[in-house]
């Protein structure tokens, strides 16, 4: 594996290898505390995303490696007029591995094309965020003990929310996955995903705007936030944002062994009161994000995992 | 096929009827000093009507671009008034610097001197997607 740009570029086996390596790290974290000693990870955040950056940095530090990098608003780097390709070539001289986030779609692919070191896509606009998908898969694997034979409820913005699209793509390679899509009419799963992935893999698929009805049927509930920047007018955003909120009353409709995931940060789509429920797995998900990133760093640096 | 008037050059046959002028413009044939013939609405055995372009000069043409514009075209290379080669075009798998991405959020819109690369994602429907952002190209007609 040379770079990690899009979850679609990687086979089910390759992804499973990363998840397995993450499981080994979880079992014995001290055993890996010097695995990346002497190696440097550059975290290049052309748009700020504190959570993702901290997750990468924590992962590298936990492997005994070092980090350098920057986080800035989109305006400042572009203002200097340097091309992304030149920035990447320069940084590749200082680091053994690059994790980058950029507001433009396809930026990570461009970087991978010019970098002399492995590049990890830490989010390229609304296009892809593959380490989030690894995080989601590891969390389901750990919480449910499997990645097949699951009913997965997706709730919220299913139109623009690319993390759910990538998750569906990744799960499509596993058998017995049923998808229940819970969203307002305006934010339904896009056609390309329905025909290109869900129908193609013959995944049972149900679409509804009645959250209460769907909750009893799911093993995994994946909540998403409705992002303001996806909307042209404020009215639509405000109207749709509050449509599907998970609270303790709705939690009572769910199975005892179901789990709730969320890529975070949340706005108001999950009530804070739900956090105390053991089925709320989203903070454990954050921790898993660090473990998969540790596993991915080891894989890309070809360190024994 | 009639190659009259072409000594050393190319004959583009089986152009979809009505598209010869578009092809003429894309190949910048207007810039040539040699003899160029545009023949429209010729009766074709295969499919009703077709257009033909004849160019009496050995020009370099971008076959990928031509295949993208009209995959039905047959390219005939003429030397000493003889056809020495015949190529049936098809939709190319990859387009490099033929079309550009219309997605305003795509990196290709801001990065200088980047190759604009599209891949054929659905050969039956003739859909091309930007390799960077995966947005489908909308401008392809026919
Ligand atoms: Zn694009």
Tab-separated table of C-alpha atoms and ligand atoms in Angstrom:
chain	number	residue	atom	x	y	z
A	1	UNK	CA	0.000	0.000	0.000
A	2	UNK	CA	1.569	3.238	-1.139
A	3	UNK	CA	-0.958	5.909	-0.197
A	4	UNK	CA	-4.368	6.026	1.462
A	5	UNK	CA	-6.553	8.370	-0.534
A	6	UNK	CA	-9.948	6.739	-1.000
A	7	UNK	CA	-11.482	3.724	0.711
A	8	UNK	CA	-12.606	2.499	-2.737
A	9	UNK	CA	-8.971	2.022	-3.801
A	10	UNK	CA	-8.488	-0.734	-1.236
A	11	UNK	CA	-9.690	-4.318	-1.180
A	12	UNK	CA	-11.702	-5.855	1.614
A	13	UNK	CA	-8.590	-7.847	2.583
A	14	UNK	CA	-6.366	-4.786	2.767
A	15	UNK	CA	-8.878	-3.001	4.963
A	16	UNK	CA	-9.247	-6.073	7.168
A	17	UNK	CA	-5.459	-6.194	7.617
A	18	UNK	CA	-5.507	-2.635	8.966
A	19	UNK	CA	-8.405	-3.448	11.308
A	20	UNK	CA	-6.584	-6.572	12.515
A	21	UNK	CA	-3.412	-4.562	13.159
A	22	UNK	CA	-5.493	-2.026	15.108
A	23	UNK	CA	-6.889	-4.868	17.217
A	24	UNK	CA	-3.347	-6.004	18.018
A	25	UNK	CA	-2.464	-2.446	19.088
A	26	UNK	CA	-5.538	-2.322	21.331
A	27	UNK	CA	-4.530	-5.597	23.001
A	28	UNK	CA	-0.997	-4.449	23.701
A	29	UNK	CA	-0.486	-0.691	23.197
A	30	UNK	CA	2.854	-0.669	25.029
A	31	UNK	CA	4.234	-3.139	22.547
A	32	UNK	CA	4.009	-0.442	19.877
A	33	UNK	CA	5.268	2.544	21.830
A	34	UNK	CA	8.525	2.645	19.861
A	35	UNK	CA	7.301	1.173	16.570
A	36	UNK	CA	7.744	4.443	14.643
A	37	UNK	CA	10.723	5.770	16.581
A	38	UNK	CA	12.764	8.175	14.493
A	39	UNK	CA	9.963	8.678	11.963
A	40	UNK	CA	8.217	11.980	11.290
A	41	UNK	CA	4.581	12.493	10.358
A	42	UNK	CA	3.671	15.811	8.733
A	43	UNK	CA	0.091	16.898	9.371
A	44	UNK	CA	-0.816	19.439	6.709
A	45	UNK	CA	-4.184	20.971	7.437
A	46	UNK	CA	-5.044	23.476	4.721
A	47	UNK	CA	-8.339	23.870	6.520
A	48	UNK	CA	-8.707	23.458	10.235
A	49	UNK	CA	-10.033	20.220	11.715
A	50	UNK	CA	-8.701	20.018	15.219
A	51	UNK	CA	-10.160	16.598	16.016
A	52	UNK	CA	-8.743	14.844	13.004
A	53	UNK	CA	-5.352	16.506	13.395
A	54	UNK	CA	-5.113	15.589	17.064
A	55	UNK	CA	-6.103	12.025	16.275
A	56	UNK	CA	-3.260	11.693	13.746
A	57	UNK	CA	-0.763	13.381	16.040
A	58	UNK	CA	-1.759	11.275	19.025
A	59	UNK	CA	-1.483	8.139	16.880
A	60	UNK	CA	2.046	9.023	15.733
A	61	UNK	CA	3.193	10.029	19.227
A	62	UNK	CA	1.807	6.761	20.627
A	63	UNK	CA	4.020	4.924	18.143
A	64	UNK	CA	7.079	6.801	19.407
A	65	UNK	CA	7.303	8.973	16.294
A	66	UNK	CA	7.357	12.740	15.925
A	67	UNK	CA	5.020	15.178	14.266
A	68	UNK	CA	5.306	18.519	12.541
A	69	UNK	CA	2.857	20.464	10.452
A	70	UNK	CA	0.479	23.349	10.223
A	71	UNK	CA	-3.183	24.136	10.408
A	72	UNK	CA	-4.453	27.216	8.738
A	73	UNK	CA	-7.411	28.794	7.088
A	74	UNK	CA	-7.794	28.141	3.395
A	75	UNK	CA	-6.950	31.751	2.583
A	76	UNK	CA	-3.429	32.001	3.960
A	77	UNK	CA	-1.642	29.277	1.979
A	78	UNK	CA	-3.379	30.086	-1.272
A	79	UNK	CA	-2.593	33.750	-0.765
A	80	UNK	CA	1.132	33.055	-0.920
A	81	UNK	CA	0.592	31.718	-4.407
A	82	UNK	CA	2.526	28.484	-3.990
A	83	UNK	CA	1.031	25.516	-5.759
A	84	UNK	CA	-0.128	22.552	-3.705
A	85	UNK	CA	2.280	20.347	-5.665
A	86	UNK	CA	5.262	22.485	-4.592
A	87	UNK	CA	4.159	22.546	-0.954
A	88	UNK	CA	3.862	18.768	-0.933
A	89	UNK	CA	7.239	18.224	-2.626
A	90	UNK	CA	8.840	20.492	-0.031
A	91	UNK	CA	7.235	18.804	2.959
A	92	UNK	CA	8.151	15.374	1.598
A	93	UNK	CA	11.788	16.392	2.192
A	94	UNK	CA	11.106	16.843	5.911
A	95	UNK	CA	8.805	13.956	6.744
A	96	UNK	CA	8.421	10.203	6.267
A	97	UNK	CA	4.660	10.374	5.875
A	98	UNK	CA	2.053	13.050	5.183
A	99	UNK	CA	-1.506	13.295	6.502
A	100	UNK	CA	-3.306	16.131	4.780
A	101	UNK	CA	-6.641	17.836	4.842
A	102	UNK	CA	-7.617	20.269	2.125
A	103	UNK	CA	-10.833	22.102	1.247
A	104	UNK	CA	-10.653	21.112	-2.424
A	105	UNK	CA	-11.910	17.768	-3.705
A	106	UNK	CA	-9.169	15.617	-5.220
A	107	UNK	CA	-6.366	17.513	-3.455
A	108	UNK	CA	-5.081	14.346	-1.770
A	109	UNK	CA	-4.868	12.498	-5.078
A	110	UNK	CA	-2.849	15.364	-6.510
A	111	UNK	CA	-0.525	15.228	-3.477
A	112	UNK	CA	-0.069	11.465	-3.828
A	113	UNK	CA	0.979	12.007	-7.426
A	114	UNK	CA	3.894	14.276	-6.516
A	115	UNK	CA	4.948	13.175	-3.017
A	116	UNK	CA	8.007	10.981	-2.529
A	117	UNK	CA	6.495	9.695	0.728
A	118	UNK	CA	3.130	8.062	1.518
A	119	UNK	CA	0.125	10.401	1.681
A	120	UNK	CA	-2.939	9.855	3.842
A	121	UNK	CA	-6.108	11.720	2.907
A	122	UNK	CA	-7.417	13.281	6.115
A	123	UNK	CA	-10.340	14.749	4.195
A	124	UNK	CA	-10.483	16.470	0.795
A	125	UNK	CA	-13.447	18.795	0.832
A	126	UNK	CA	-16.689	16.873	0.754
A	127	UNK	CA	-15.116	14.154	-1.356
A	128	UNK	CA	-13.533	11.519	0.880
A	129	UNK	CA	-12.381	10.977	4.434
A	130	UNK	CA	-11.209	7.365	4.392
A	131	UNK	CA	-9.691	7.199	7.888
A	132	UNK	CA	-13.164	8.035	9.234
A	133	UNK	CA	-14.461	4.977	7.404
A	134	UNK	CA	-11.707	2.818	8.946
A	135	UNK	CA	-12.721	4.224	12.326
A	136	UNK	CA	-16.370	3.361	11.729
A	137	UNK	CA	-15.530	-0.170	10.605
A	138	UNK	CA	-13.262	-0.821	13.585
A	139	UNK	CA	-15.950	0.464	15.941
A	140	UNK	CA	-18.627	-1.802	14.460
A	141	UNK	CA	-16.198	-4.727	14.509
A	142	UNK	CA	-15.355	-4.157	18.173
A	143	UNK	CA	-18.854	-3.363	19.390
A	144	UNK	CA	-20.793	-5.968	17.404
A	145	UNK	CA	-18.052	-8.550	16.889
A	146	UNK	CA	-18.650	-8.677	13.126
A	147	UNK	CA	-18.949	-6.660	9.937
A	148	UNK	CA	-21.520	-8.893	8.244
A	149	UNK	CA	-25.171	-9.728	8.882
A	150	UNK	CA	-26.076	-6.332	10.290
A	151	UNK	CA	-28.956	-3.929	9.831
A	152	UNK	CA	-27.392	-0.505	9.614
A	153	UNK	CA	-29.544	2.574	10.079
A	154	UNK	CA	-28.226	5.797	8.560
A	155	UNK	CA	-29.842	8.940	9.863
A	156	UNK	CA	-29.698	12.631	8.982
A	157	UNK	CA	-28.009	14.103	5.930
A	158	UNK	CA	-27.651	11.122	3.625
A	159	UNK	CA	-27.346	13.239	0.499
A	160	UNK	CA	-24.211	15.246	1.223
A	161	UNK	CA	-22.851	13.201	4.131
A	162	UNK	CA	-19.966	11.455	2.447
A	163	UNK	CA	-18.974	9.500	5.539
A	164	UNK	CA	-22.180	7.482	5.221
A	165	UNK	CA	-21.563	6.962	1.503
A	166	UNK	CA	-18.083	5.596	2.173
A	167	UNK	CA	-19.364	3.412	4.995
A	168	UNK	CA	-22.022	1.902	2.717
A	169	UNK	CA	-19.386	1.286	0.045
A	170	UNK	CA	-17.088	-0.428	2.526
A	171	UNK	CA	-19.894	-2.540	4.012
A	172	UNK	CA	-21.136	-3.559	0.558
A	173	UNK	CA	-18.282	-6.060	0.384
A	174	UNK	CA	-19.681	-7.882	3.411
A	175	UNK	CA	-22.621	-10.256	3.250
A	176	UNK	CA	-25.973	-9.822	4.930
A	177	UNK	CA	-25.834	-6.022	5.279
A	178	UNK	CA	-29.257	-4.345	5.285
A	179	UNK	CA	-29.488	-0.568	5.002
A	180	UNK	CA	-32.260	1.528	6.552
A	181	UNK	CA	-32.012	5.127	5.374
A	182	UNK	CA	-33.715	7.616	7.675
A	183	UNK	CA	-33.808	11.173	6.323
A	184	UNK	CA	-36.054	13.963	5.113
A	185	UNK	CA	-37.029	13.802	1.448
A	186	UNK	CA	-34.515	16.530	0.568
A	187	UNK	CA	-31.530	14.715	2.053
A	188	UNK	CA	-32.033	11.198	0.747
A	189	UNK	CA	-29.268	8.842	-0.370
A	190	UNK	CA	-28.106	9.969	-3.843
A	191	UNK	CA	-28.960	7.939	-6.918
A	192	UNK	CA	-25.358	6.991	-7.695
A	193	UNK	CA	-25.082	5.218	-4.358
A	194	UNK	CA	-28.454	3.498	-4.748
A	195	UNK	CA	-27.794	2.159	-8.216
A	196	UNK	CA	-23.992	1.936	-8.169
A	197	UNK	CA	-23.509	0.313	-4.765
A	198	UNK	CA	-26.690	-0.725	-2.955
A	199	UNK	CA	-28.557	-2.255	-5.916
A	200	UNK	CA	-25.353	-3.595	-7.468
A	201	UNK	CA	-24.540	-5.599	-4.349
A	202	UNK	CA	-28.195	-6.586	-3.845
A	203	UNK	CA	-28.268	-5.013	-0.397
A	204	UNK	CA	-31.765	-4.916	1.118
A	205	UNK	CA	-32.618	-1.218	1.295
A	206	UNK	CA	-35.398	0.670	3.043
A	207	UNK	CA	-35.970	4.403	2.892
A	208	UNK	CA	-38.095	6.216	5.454
A	209	UNK	CA	-38.689	9.579	7.069
A	210	UNK	CA	-40.221	7.985	10.176
A	211	UNK	CA	-37.324	7.666	12.598
A	212	UNK	CA	-39.390	6.033	15.366
A	213	UNK	CA	-40.504	3.168	13.131
A	214	UNK	CA	-37.008	2.329	12.003
A	215	UNK	CA	-35.151	2.362	15.322
A	216	UNK	CA	-36.343	-1.029	16.569
A	217	UNK	CA	-34.925	-2.766	13.515
A	218	UNK	CA	-31.315	-1.592	13.538
A	219	UNK	CA	-28.156	-3.144	14.988
A	220	UNK	CA	-26.136	-0.018	14.251
A	221	UNK	CA	-27.507	3.524	14.109
A	222	UNK	CA	-25.166	5.913	12.314
A	223	UNK	CA	-26.146	9.501	13.070
A	224	UNK	CA	-24.876	12.432	10.979
A	225	UNK	CA	-25.107	16.166	11.258
A	226	UNK	CA	-26.694	18.432	8.711
A	227	UNK	CA	-23.921	20.815	7.653
A	228	UNK	CA	-24.692	24.450	7.125
A	229	UNK	CA	-22.182	24.865	4.292
A	230	UNK	CA	-24.090	22.382	2.124
A	231	UNK	CA	-27.062	24.717	1.876
A	232	UNK	CA	-27.572	27.802	-0.215
A	233	UNK	CA	-30.112	29.320	2.093
A	234	UNK	CA	-30.310	29.459	5.847
A	235	UNK	CA	-34.031	28.621	5.963
A	236	UNK	CA	-33.578	25.164	4.424
A	237	UNK	CA	-30.703	24.445	6.758
A	238	UNK	CA	-32.609	25.403	9.888
A	239	UNK	CA	-35.718	23.532	8.769
A	240	UNK	CA	-33.881	20.279	8.029
A	241	UNK	CA	-31.352	20.409	10.846
A	242	UNK	CA	-33.863	19.707	13.580
A	243	UNK	CA	-35.836	16.972	11.850
A	244	UNK	CA	-34.093	13.928	13.283
A	245	UNK	CA	-32.842	14.214	16.809
A	246	UNK	CA	-31.908	11.200	18.890
A	247	UNK	CA	-33.024	11.578	22.513
A	248	UNK	CA	-33.530	9.205	25.439
A	249	UNK	CA	-37.157	8.534	24.464
A	250	UNK	CA	-36.068	7.334	21.040
A	251	UNK	CA	-33.246	5.299	22.587
A	252	UNK	CA	-35.925	3.282	24.393
A	253	UNK	CA	-37.188	2.096	21.007
A	254	UNK	CA	-33.844	0.545	20.149
A	255	UNK	CA	-32.625	-2.968	20.896
A	256	UNK	CA	-30.564	-3.603	24.033
A	257	UNK	CA	-27.492	-4.537	22.003
A	258	UNK	CA	-27.781	-1.887	19.313
A	259	UNK	CA	-25.115	0.815	19.080
A	260	UNK	CA	-25.112	4.485	18.119
A	261	UNK	CA	-22.250	5.943	16.066
A	262	UNK	CA	-21.554	9.522	15.021
A	263	UNK	CA	-18.487	10.892	13.191
A	264	UNK	CA	-18.478	13.977	15.480
A	265	UNK	CA	-18.591	16.849	16.027
A	266	UNK	CA	-22.315	16.854	16.655
A	267	UNK	CA	-24.523	19.912	16.641
A	268	UNK	CA	-27.788	18.965	18.320
A	269	UNK	CA	-28.753	15.728	16.551
A	270	UNK	CA	-27.890	13.598	19.588
A	271	UNK	CA	-29.109	14.801	22.961
A	272	UNK	CA	-26.292	15.035	25.505
A	273	UNK	CA	-28.437	12.876	27.812
A	274	UNK	CA	-27.927	9.956	25.433
A	275	UNK	CA	-24.181	9.979	26.193
A	276	UNK	CA	-24.678	8.066	29.437
A	277	UNK	CA	-26.418	5.202	27.632
A	278	UNK	CA	-23.946	2.309	27.173
A	279	UNK	CA	-25.165	1.940	23.603
A	280	UNK	CA	-23.794	5.382	22.776
A	281	UNK	CA	-20.521	4.338	21.157
A	282	UNK	CA	-19.404	7.623	19.616
A	283	UNK	CA	-16.743	8.505	22.146
A	284	UNK	CA	-15.356	4.976	22.000
A	285	UNK	CA	-15.399	5.550	18.232
A	286	UNK	CA	-13.045	8.520	18.728
A	287	UNK	CA	-10.590	6.272	20.543
A	288	UNK	CA	-10.826	3.695	17.782
A	289	UNK	CA	-9.943	6.484	15.355
A	290	UNK	CA	-6.570	6.770	16.993
A	291	UNK	CA	-5.964	2.997	16.872
A	292	UNK	CA	-6.783	2.657	13.174
A	293	UNK	CA	-4.554	5.616	12.408
A	294	UNK	CA	-1.731	3.921	14.329
A	295	UNK	CA	-2.315	0.771	12.295
A	296	UNK	CA	-2.440	2.732	9.042
A	297	UNK	CA	0.765	4.633	9.807
A	298	UNK	CA	2.555	1.347	10.503
A	299	UNK	CA	1.216	-0.166	7.298
A	300	UNK	CA	2.295	2.776	5.140
A	301	UNK	CA	5.724	3.014	6.773
A	302	UNK	CA	6.064	-0.771	6.415
A	303	UNK	CA	6.684	-1.193	10.114
A	304	UNK	CA	5.946	-4.504	11.773
A	305	UNK	CA	2.320	-4.356	12.926
B	1	UNK	CA	-15.162	4.602	-49.606
B	2	UNK	CA	-14.384	7.576	-51.776
B	3	UNK	CA	-11.019	9.167	-51.082
B	4	UNK	CA	-10.913	11.308	-54.189
B	5	UNK	CA	-9.015	14.507	-53.736
B	6	UNK	CA	-6.786	13.235	-50.946
B	7	UNK	CA	-3.231	12.427	-51.888
B	8	UNK	CA	-1.547	12.281	-48.511
B	9	UNK	CA	-3.814	12.889	-45.576
B	10	UNK	CA	-6.809	11.608	-43.668
B	11	UNK	CA	-10.430	10.853	-44.299
B	12	UNK	CA	-12.773	10.826	-41.317
B	13	UNK	CA	-15.669	8.606	-42.267
B	14	UNK	CA	-18.927	7.704	-40.484
B	15	UNK	CA	-19.135	10.980	-38.587
B	16	UNK	CA	-22.571	11.186	-36.999
B	17	UNK	CA	-24.675	13.224	-39.431
B	18	UNK	CA	-24.659	16.902	-38.542
B	19	UNK	CA	-21.458	16.874	-36.483
B	20	UNK	CA	-18.818	17.465	-39.144
B	21	UNK	CA	-18.576	21.196	-38.437
B	22	UNK	CA	-18.079	20.578	-34.728
B	23	UNK	CA	-15.272	18.113	-35.457
B	24	UNK	CA	-13.824	20.584	-37.983
B	25	UNK	CA	-13.646	23.244	-35.303
B	26	UNK	CA	-12.184	20.971	-32.611
B	27	UNK	CA	-9.405	19.805	-34.936
B	28	UNK	CA	-8.633	23.437	-35.857
B	29	UNK	CA	-8.947	22.581	-39.531
B	30	UNK	CA	-9.672	26.237	-40.225
B	31	UNK	CA	-5.975	26.933	-39.657
B	32	UNK	CA	-4.859	24.668	-42.507
B	33	UNK	CA	-3.850	25.911	-45.946
B	34	UNK	CA	-4.465	22.574	-47.651
B	35	UNK	CA	-7.571	21.250	-49.280
B	36	UNK	CA	-10.278	20.330	-46.745
B	37	UNK	CA	-13.641	18.914	-47.767
B	38	UNK	CA	-16.688	18.825	-45.554
B	39	UNK	CA	-19.329	16.476	-46.879
B	40	UNK	CA	-22.635	16.416	-45.096
B	41	UNK	CA	-25.576	14.033	-45.021
B	42	UNK	CA	-24.101	11.334	-47.216
B	43	UNK	CA	-26.312	8.248	-47.565
B	44	UNK	CA	-24.705	5.487	-45.524
B	45	UNK	CA	-25.337	1.762	-45.815
B	46	UNK	CA	-24.883	1.319	-42.083
B	47	UNK	CA	-27.084	3.958	-40.550
B	48	UNK	CA	-28.961	6.320	-42.777
B	49	UNK	CA	-26.857	9.441	-43.040
B	50	UNK	CA	-23.321	10.370	-42.139
B	51	UNK	CA	-20.836	13.219	-42.538
B	52	UNK	CA	-17.315	12.923	-43.937
B	53	UNK	CA	-14.242	15.131	-43.549
B	54	UNK	CA	-11.318	14.925	-45.967
B	55	UNK	CA	-8.013	16.606	-45.265
B	56	UNK	CA	-5.260	16.569	-47.864
B	57	UNK	CA	-2.394	16.964	-45.428
B	58	UNK	CA	-0.626	14.726	-42.948
B	59	UNK	CA	-1.853	16.249	-39.704
B	60	UNK	CA	-1.524	15.020	-36.168
B	61	UNK	CA	-4.874	14.417	-34.595
B	62	UNK	CA	-5.677	13.633	-31.013
B	63	UNK	CA	-7.537	10.357	-31.444
B	64	UNK	CA	-8.683	10.372	-27.828
B	65	UNK	CA	-10.336	13.718	-28.278
B	66	UNK	CA	-11.837	12.595	-31.565
B	67	UNK	CA	-13.125	9.347	-30.050
B	68	UNK	CA	-14.601	11.330	-27.193
B	69	UNK	CA	-16.361	13.705	-29.601
B	70	UNK	CA	-17.733	10.932	-31.782
B	71	UNK	CA	-16.813	7.266	-31.212
B	72	UNK	CA	-18.533	6.251	-34.466
B	73	UNK	CA	-15.817	7.803	-36.614
B	74	UNK	CA	-13.547	5.694	-38.806
B	75	UNK	CA	-10.157	7.283	-39.397
B	76	UNK	CA	-8.529	6.451	-42.751
B	77	UNK	CA	-4.888	7.324	-43.336
B	78	UNK	CA	-4.111	7.998	-46.993
B	79	UNK	CA	-0.660	7.803	-48.607
B	80	UNK	CA	-0.090	8.229	-52.331
B	81	UNK	CA	-3.829	8.085	-52.893
B	82	UNK	CA	-4.015	4.682	-51.200
B	83	UNK	CA	-5.556	3.873	-47.878
B	84	UNK	CA	-2.763	2.464	-45.732
B	85	UNK	CA	-4.543	2.351	-42.392
B	86	UNK	CA	-8.080	2.273	-41.042
B	87	UNK	CA	-8.945	2.856	-37.388
B	88	UNK	CA	-12.365	2.475	-35.822
B	89	UNK	CA	-12.579	4.925	-32.944
B	90	UNK	CA	-14.161	4.154	-29.583
B	91	UNK	CA	-14.704	6.055	-26.362
B	92	UNK	CA	-11.234	6.302	-24.792
B	93	UNK	CA	-10.740	4.921	-21.260
B	94	UNK	CA	-8.841	8.008	-20.185
B	95	UNK	CA	-8.931	11.628	-21.267
B	96	UNK	CA	-5.961	13.793	-20.442
B	97	UNK	CA	-6.376	17.525	-20.958
B	98	UNK	CA	-9.319	17.155	-23.308
B	99	UNK	CA	-12.086	18.423	-21.046
B	100	UNK	CA	-12.109	20.245	-17.722
B	101	UNK	CA	-14.013	19.673	-14.508
B	102	UNK	CA	-16.999	21.893	-13.808
B	103	UNK	CA	-17.117	21.209	-10.047
B	104	UNK	CA	-16.228	24.518	-8.350
B	105	UNK	CA	-14.889	22.613	-5.332
B	106	UNK	CA	-12.452	20.531	-7.423
B	107	UNK	CA	-8.691	20.966	-6.969
B	108	UNK	CA	-8.272	21.194	-10.762
B	109	UNK	CA	-9.959	24.585	-10.667
B	110	UNK	CA	-7.267	26.189	-8.488
B	111	UNK	CA	-4.023	24.310	-8.999
B	112	UNK	CA	-1.874	25.646	-11.834
B	113	UNK	CA	-0.569	23.331	-14.552
B	114	UNK	CA	-2.459	20.316	-13.343
B	115	UNK	CA	-3.407	17.612	-15.845
B	116	UNK	CA	-7.167	17.384	-16.248
B	117	UNK	CA	-7.830	13.658	-16.196
B	118	UNK	CA	-11.177	11.962	-16.754
B	119	UNK	CA	-11.952	8.268	-16.707
B	120	UNK	CA	-14.730	6.470	-18.548
B	121	UNK	CA	-16.862	5.262	-15.645
B	122	UNK	CA	-19.856	3.969	-17.591
B	123	UNK	CA	-18.972	2.841	-21.127
B	124	UNK	CA	-22.601	2.146	-22.064
B	125	UNK	CA	-23.879	5.581	-21.122
B	126	UNK	CA	-20.596	7.262	-22.122
B	127	UNK	CA	-20.149	8.839	-18.691
B	128	UNK	CA	-16.770	10.321	-17.804
B	129	UNK	CA	-15.777	11.261	-14.266
B	130	UNK	CA	-13.058	13.595	-13.067
B	131	UNK	CA	-10.260	11.481	-11.568
B	132	UNK	CA	-9.819	13.967	-8.742
B	133	UNK	CA	-13.322	14.698	-7.472
B	134	UNK	CA	-15.326	12.008	-9.352
B	135	UNK	CA	-17.816	14.530	-10.682
B	136	UNK	CA	-19.465	13.358	-13.908
B	137	UNK	CA	-18.794	15.430	-17.022
B	138	UNK	CA	-22.067	16.946	-18.193
B	139	UNK	CA	-21.061	18.472	-21.509
B	140	UNK	CA	-20.983	15.305	-23.576
B	141	UNK	CA	-23.818	15.165	-26.095
B	142	UNK	CA	-24.746	12.058	-28.065
C	1	LIG	ZN1	-13.005	17.438	-10.591
